[in-house]
Amino acid sequence: MSLIVLEEAFNIPSLAEQSAYQARLFVADGNGQAHADRLVDIHGERLAKMDKHGVAHTILSLTAPGIQDLDEPKAAAATAREVNDWVYQQVQKNPKRFSAFASLSMHNPKDASEELRRCVKELGFVGALVNDNQRLPNDEAAWYDQPEWDEFWSTVTELDVPFYLHPIAPKGEIHRRLYKDRAALIGPVLSFANNVSAHLLGLVVNGVFDRHPKLKIIVGHLGEHIPFDLWRINHWLEDVHKPRGAVSMKKTIRDYFNENIWVTTSGHFSTLTLKYVQDEIGIDRILFSIDYPYEKFEDACNWFKTLDGKFSAEDLAKISHENSKKLFPHLQS
């Protein structure tokens, strides 16, 4: 079965040292250099693994922390442009097998909008992936659920491309207070889902989807814990917070998952979990992904093969590629 994957990290050579440093948090064997090499490789080992495991198309995105770790606006904008130009050249070498998400400096909505427009209109990118909050000077961070970001979300919907909200490791005061003495909770164990779920739910309760009803948001890891608490979230938003006027949202959390939000299987290869998420948000909102090189092609693709007979052929086709083709109609695969 043809597979499309869309939470697949790369890096550019000039940022490889950053990747090797980050690997100490996320690579079991501690070989940061090998991890950094895999991120920079596009057409060698990565493509060979795609061929071996039946992956027809990969949408590439800059690895975390990426641009969101740069607290100086001009440096962040310049690095984003450098990254986008580099990955554009890589995609052009094999556009049937690769496309790209734009990397963006999220220091201000105007600059983010302009770079996204350039990437989509001039470079043919299929959307944007941002690594959660933008780091700002003085240990501050930008959240994109505030009214000043409406300019950016208007650009996203005008261009009619998805926006992938991806995790980043905690920094500054949050790291010091919550994770300094419990470092194993940084990343996939806890912090990634905590941070992204708060950001996504911020978009919900602050009315971003109501002001931009055609906005398309993707999150990974089968929903960053939200589907597993969906009843409770919905109950409290609808039965407590709306009656007391504490939220701006006009619809229910379930409505936004039906209309605006998609999830991927990246790094979450559990059959029971997939069935649960299907029951909660529907098969049409689920997209297959791997999370390479943080996860292995073998683990993701071999697991997906075991779903044969546990899900209908129609549902597996939707997860593997049909839902992605609907969301990204211009893929060349």
PDB file of C-alpha atoms in Angstrom, residues 50 53 61 69 127 130 151 159-160 167 179 207 233 240 247 308 323:
ATOM      1  CA  MET A  50      11.419   4.974   1.636  1.00  0.00           C
ATOM      2  CA  HIS A  53       9.233   0.271   3.139  1.00  0.00           C
ATOM      3  CA  SER A  61      10.168  19.768   7.783  1.00  0.00           C
ATOM      4  CA  ASP A  69      14.884  28.532  19.236  1.00  0.00           C
ATOM      5  CA  GLY A 127       2.225  24.340   4.009  1.00  0.00           C
ATOM      6  CA  VAL A 130       6.359  25.476  13.224  1.00  0.00           C
ATOM      7  CA  GLU A 151      -3.092  38.568  10.133  1.00  0.00           C
ATOM      8  CA  LEU A 159      -3.086  30.343   0.627  1.00  0.00           C
ATOM      9  CA  ASP A 160      -5.237  27.301   1.507  1.00  0.00           C
ATOM     10  CA  PRO A 167       6.603  20.262  19.650  1.00  0.00           C
ATOM     11  CA  TYR A 179      11.862  19.616  34.046  1.00  0.00           C
ATOM     12  CA  GLY A 207     -11.818  31.754  18.896  1.00  0.00           C
ATOM     13  CA  ILE A 233     -12.545  18.773  27.722  1.00  0.00           C
ATOM     14  CA  VAL A 240     -18.959  25.237  32.743  1.00  0.00           C
ATOM     15  CA  VAL A 247     -14.178  31.303  26.392  1.00  0.00           C
ATOM     16  CA  ASP A 308      -4.513  -5.381   7.853  1.00  0.00           C
ATOM     17  CA  ASN A 323      -6.504  11.631   3.552  1.00  0.00           C
TER      18      ASN A 323
END
